[in-house]
């Protein structure tokens, strides 16, 4: 919210420029500001300064919408980026890092002008020959303060997946997966929260004199980091928590019911495509449960004494849908 208010103040300070005649320069370097103003002067474009560069094209588009700017210009590492709001696309060129001098700033401004693909400048107004008094210099453009620690965001996620597990016998089963992740600040794409999953179907167990089913569900504490490029996001995550499993059935004409609580370690990644507040994508997860129990036959007997070995390692692959609240 503070970012939007600050950009609206910038917009009010440059209200004389028509929509589409603004350039948002997200770089505080004074030499670059002066060089860009000189290079774009024939097109009568108003340059607005923002101290903090956008992280990606999506954020650049949002800032351009707020300030009604046609272009957003910033540096990302050793690249100079120009985002065109009308084309909803950006172009990148190599550029030096650090502070500009007059020569390097002029070269960067010329590159900016080239990437903007501007039409020929309008002809200057012709008038009578005489002494022309130059207009007073414009006041320095207002600056936008860097983003604070606000911008709390909650991501709610649900999906359907297939789990390939190794245990007494390798098998595949359906899983329902859920997550609630909190992003405490907009300054960094770190999220913390919980992830959970449960079996959409129970696993049938038939071995020796035992016949029954195995079911399990898990809750883990998770942390993730999001890498963004345009509308695409890659979110790797790590988690640790507990799995609760139960074995129920009959053995030797008697009912048998056992349960276990197991420590679980997990890690995975989700590839997402953003659609406004919504994202959809595909996730892959690896899960390890070193203390998974091995259930034995009652009273031993001929053959293997094992009834069921719970899975110690599994791979989960599925699709997810999420909504980000508080963006």
XYZ file of C-alpha atoms in Angstrom:
327
model
C 0.000 0.000 0.000
C 2.872 2.425 0.827
C 4.341 1.725 -2.632
C 1.036 2.612 -4.342
C 0.628 5.844 -2.299
C 4.178 6.921 -3.072
C 3.737 6.305 -6.796
C 0.462 8.264 -6.736
C 2.378 11.200 -5.209
C 4.860 10.914 -8.072
C 1.963 10.934 -10.526
C 0.519 14.076 -8.910
C 3.883 15.803 -9.182
C 4.014 15.151 -12.962
C 0.358 15.722 -13.792
C 1.266 18.084 -16.630
C 2.406 15.154 -18.767
C -0.259 13.322 -20.735
C -0.767 9.564 -20.080
C 1.750 7.669 -22.156
C 4.232 10.592 -22.149
C 5.959 9.451 -18.975
C 9.068 7.354 -18.369
C 9.544 5.766 -14.934
C 13.304 5.620 -14.229
C 13.793 3.139 -11.370
C 17.421 4.111 -10.746
C 18.637 6.863 -8.365
C 21.842 7.626 -10.329
C 21.770 11.424 -11.037
C 24.041 11.171 -14.090
C 21.717 8.605 -15.684
C 18.660 10.770 -14.914
C 20.238 13.816 -16.563
C 21.385 11.825 -19.602
C 17.956 10.202 -20.100
C 16.197 13.589 -19.835
C 18.538 15.060 -22.463
C 18.193 12.052 -24.800
C 14.375 12.050 -24.624
C 13.905 15.830 -24.710
C 12.945 15.919 -28.451
C 9.999 13.596 -27.681
C 8.878 15.761 -24.718
C 8.739 12.728 -22.404
C 8.467 13.393 -18.676
C 10.913 11.359 -16.554
C 9.762 10.193 -13.100
C 12.293 8.741 -10.637
C 11.698 5.640 -8.514
C 14.511 4.723 -6.093
C 13.891 0.945 -6.100
C 14.032 -1.171 -9.291
C 11.184 -3.660 -9.954
C 11.986 -7.346 -9.521
C 10.397 -8.469 -12.774
C 8.153 -7.452 -15.684
C 4.985 -8.017 -13.661
C 6.000 -5.505 -10.976
C 7.167 -3.093 -13.686
C 3.746 -3.342 -15.351
C 2.027 -2.584 -12.017
C 4.167 0.525 -11.447
C 3.585 1.687 -15.014
C -0.171 1.345 -14.494
C -0.055 3.392 -11.282
C 2.034 6.235 -12.763
C 0.486 5.965 -16.267
C 4.012 5.637 -17.645
C 4.641 4.200 -21.115
C 8.132 2.929 -20.222
C 9.901 1.659 -17.089
C 13.732 1.727 -17.093
C 15.977 0.019 -14.541
C 19.236 -1.878 -14.078
C 19.314 -5.544 -13.078
C 22.873 -6.652 -12.367
C 24.870 -5.949 -15.510
C 21.767 -5.503 -17.704
C 19.820 -2.381 -18.663
C 16.096 -3.192 -18.887
C 13.376 -1.192 -20.676
C 9.764 -2.339 -20.180
C 7.130 -1.093 -22.663
C 3.664 -1.075 -21.085
C 1.844 -0.859 -24.422
C 3.659 -3.911 -25.820
C 3.763 -5.654 -22.387
C 7.343 -6.692 -23.140
C 10.866 -5.799 -22.070
C 14.261 -5.590 -23.769
C 17.683 -5.993 -22.148
C 21.167 -4.780 -23.067
C 24.537 -5.116 -21.284
C 25.471 -2.154 -19.088
C 28.174 -1.312 -16.568
C 27.591 -1.825 -12.864
C 27.982 0.868 -10.235
C 27.843 4.639 -10.535
C 27.778 6.305 -13.974
C 29.985 9.129 -15.127
C 28.819 11.605 -17.773
C 30.164 9.567 -20.710
C 28.831 6.173 -19.602
C 25.476 7.720 -18.637
C 25.115 9.259 -22.107
C 25.871 5.886 -23.699
C 23.296 4.185 -21.477
C 20.689 6.850 -22.310
C 21.292 6.310 -26.032
C 20.735 2.575 -25.495
C 17.492 3.339 -23.630
C 16.282 5.490 -26.517
C 17.073 2.706 -29.006
C 15.202 0.054 -26.995
C 12.133 2.320 -26.716
C 11.689 2.197 -30.522
C 10.382 5.760 -30.591
C 9.017 7.327 -33.790
C 10.754 10.390 -35.255
C 10.494 13.339 -32.845
C 7.788 15.934 -33.562
C 8.945 19.117 -35.351
C 9.760 22.070 -33.153
C 7.329 24.993 -33.165
C 8.461 27.699 -35.610
C 8.118 31.348 -34.543
C 9.439 34.789 -35.302
C 13.130 35.391 -35.081
C 14.094 37.157 -31.906
C 15.449 36.740 -28.495
C 13.903 33.771 -26.792
C 13.962 33.588 -23.042
C 14.523 29.994 -21.969
C 11.970 28.630 -19.521
C 13.059 28.177 -15.929
C 14.473 24.754 -15.129
C 11.862 22.308 -13.876
C 11.909 21.352 -10.208
C 13.678 18.105 -9.399
C 11.353 15.117 -9.782
C 10.030 13.670 -6.537
C 11.600 10.433 -5.472
C 9.817 7.335 -4.281
C 11.064 5.886 -1.001
C 12.303 2.288 -1.103
C 9.773 -0.375 -0.114
C 9.423 -1.049 3.604
C 8.806 -4.204 5.480
C 5.086 -4.281 4.716
C 3.239 -6.296 2.122
C 2.243 -9.390 4.111
C 0.905 -12.058 1.753
C -0.744 -15.435 2.369
C -0.665 -18.195 -0.245
C -3.325 -20.936 -0.038
C -2.638 -23.991 -2.188
C -4.375 -27.271 -3.016
C -3.697 -30.050 -5.494
C -3.967 -33.673 -6.533
C -0.857 -35.831 -6.900
C 0.396 -39.369 -7.415
C 2.803 -40.901 -4.884
C 5.309 -43.557 -5.898
C 6.409 -45.224 -2.658
C 8.988 -47.871 -1.783
C 8.359 -50.133 1.184
C 7.241 -53.733 1.562
C 6.144 -53.448 -2.058
C 6.502 -50.496 -4.374
C 3.176 -48.943 -5.214
C 1.427 -45.860 -6.559
C -1.432 -44.087 -4.818
C -3.380 -40.853 -5.087
C -2.751 -37.994 -2.650
C -4.508 -34.731 -1.828
C -1.989 -31.987 -1.004
C -2.537 -28.665 0.776
C -0.364 -25.737 1.864
C -0.703 -22.395 3.660
C 2.396 -20.195 3.286
C 3.016 -16.707 4.733
C 5.258 -14.166 3.014
C 6.085 -11.714 5.857
C 7.571 -8.939 3.700
C 7.482 -7.865 0.063
C 11.219 -7.106 0.191
C 12.142 -10.782 -0.327
C 10.324 -13.804 -1.777
C 10.689 -16.023 1.312
C 7.635 -17.878 2.612
C 7.033 -19.886 5.786
C 4.094 -22.110 6.642
C 2.707 -25.635 6.732
C 2.135 -28.318 4.129
C -0.131 -31.350 4.522
C -1.172 -34.381 2.502
C -3.445 -37.367 2.917
C -4.236 -40.448 0.901
C -7.066 -40.185 -1.591
C -7.194 -43.996 -1.453
C -5.959 -46.475 1.177
C -3.319 -49.060 0.307
C -4.534 -52.664 0.387
C -2.273 -55.086 2.295
C -2.469 -58.875 1.791
C 0.357 -60.998 3.137
C 0.319 -64.363 4.880
C -2.710 -64.583 7.142
C -3.132 -60.803 7.257
C -5.560 -58.861 5.097
C -6.281 -55.182 5.627
C -5.239 -51.677 4.638
C -2.609 -49.039 5.361
C -3.382 -45.308 5.503
C -1.282 -42.284 6.407
C -1.336 -38.480 6.466
C 1.331 -35.863 7.140
C 1.806 -32.305 8.393
C 5.186 -30.558 7.965
C 6.600 -27.083 8.623
C 7.983 -25.631 5.384
C 10.081 -22.757 4.028
C 10.276 -21.751 0.357
C 11.927 -19.192 -1.924
C 10.388 -17.988 -5.188
C 12.377 -17.199 -8.344
C 10.330 -15.074 -10.792
C 10.744 -14.319 -14.480
C 7.808 -12.597 -16.116
C 4.645 -14.578 -15.440
C 6.589 -17.736 -14.473
C 7.705 -18.698 -10.955
C 9.936 -21.490 -9.636
C 9.453 -22.202 -5.924
C 11.882 -24.679 -4.269
C 11.050 -25.637 -0.678
C 12.253 -27.708 2.300
C 10.173 -29.120 5.150
C 10.207 -31.319 8.229
C 7.391 -32.729 10.322
C 5.453 -35.866 11.167
C 3.506 -38.632 9.442
C 0.744 -40.559 11.178
C 0.055 -44.058 9.826
C -2.307 -46.873 10.759
C -2.497 -50.556 9.804
C -5.950 -52.125 10.185
C -7.232 -55.556 9.193
C -7.641 -59.165 10.273
C -5.017 -61.807 10.971
C -5.755 -65.425 11.924
C -9.473 -64.626 12.231
C -8.734 -61.795 14.688
C -8.879 -58.040 14.138
C -5.589 -56.155 14.239
C -5.102 -52.390 14.497
C -1.766 -50.602 14.941
C -0.617 -47.011 14.481
C 2.676 -45.128 14.360
C 3.995 -41.553 14.430
C 7.045 -41.027 12.206
C 9.428 -38.104 11.600
C 9.440 -37.016 7.942
C 11.891 -34.902 5.910
C 10.789 -33.453 2.581
C 11.946 -31.245 -0.238
C 10.593 -30.279 -3.620
C 9.868 -27.552 -6.126
C 6.841 -26.112 -7.921
C 6.838 -24.522 -11.384
C 3.981 -22.000 -11.623
C 2.291 -19.725 -14.173
C 0.686 -16.589 -12.757
C -2.806 -15.349 -13.683
C -3.302 -12.264 -11.502
C -3.863 -13.469 -7.928
C -4.030 -17.112 -9.065
C -1.201 -19.477 -9.978
C -1.273 -22.995 -11.356
C 1.545 -25.407 -11.953
C 3.250 -28.736 -11.462
C 5.118 -29.877 -8.352
C 7.665 -32.597 -7.572
C 8.412 -33.745 -4.018
C 10.890 -36.162 -2.414
C 10.021 -37.586 1.007
C 12.115 -39.583 3.472
C 10.825 -41.323 6.612
C 13.817 -43.087 8.201
C 11.832 -44.488 11.136
C 9.052 -46.116 9.108
C 7.877 -49.210 11.062
C 8.016 -52.848 9.991
C 4.980 -54.827 11.175
C 5.553 -58.527 11.948
C 3.249 -61.502 11.939
C 1.569 -62.365 15.194
C 3.340 -65.402 16.626
C 5.763 -65.796 13.712
C 5.134 -68.891 11.590
C 6.269 -70.341 8.300
C 7.659 -68.032 5.655
C 8.445 -64.364 6.063
C 7.501 -62.916 9.459
C 6.811 -59.512 7.878
C 3.233 -58.324 7.410
C 3.904 -54.813 6.129
C 6.897 -52.455 5.804
C 5.844 -48.780 5.736
C 7.443 -46.641 3.033
C 10.801 -45.042 3.869
C 11.134 -43.089 0.605
C 8.615 -41.753 -1.895
C 8.275 -39.414 -4.872
C 5.154 -37.273 -5.323
C 4.236 -35.616 -8.647
C 1.068 -33.605 -9.231
C -0.712 -30.406 -10.175
C -1.453 -27.504 -7.828
C -3.652 -24.397 -7.814
C -2.953 -21.466 -5.467
C -4.284 -18.006 -4.624
C -2.204 -15.187 -3.121
C -4.143 -13.033 -0.643
C -2.836 -9.593 0.263
C -1.009 -8.821 -2.980
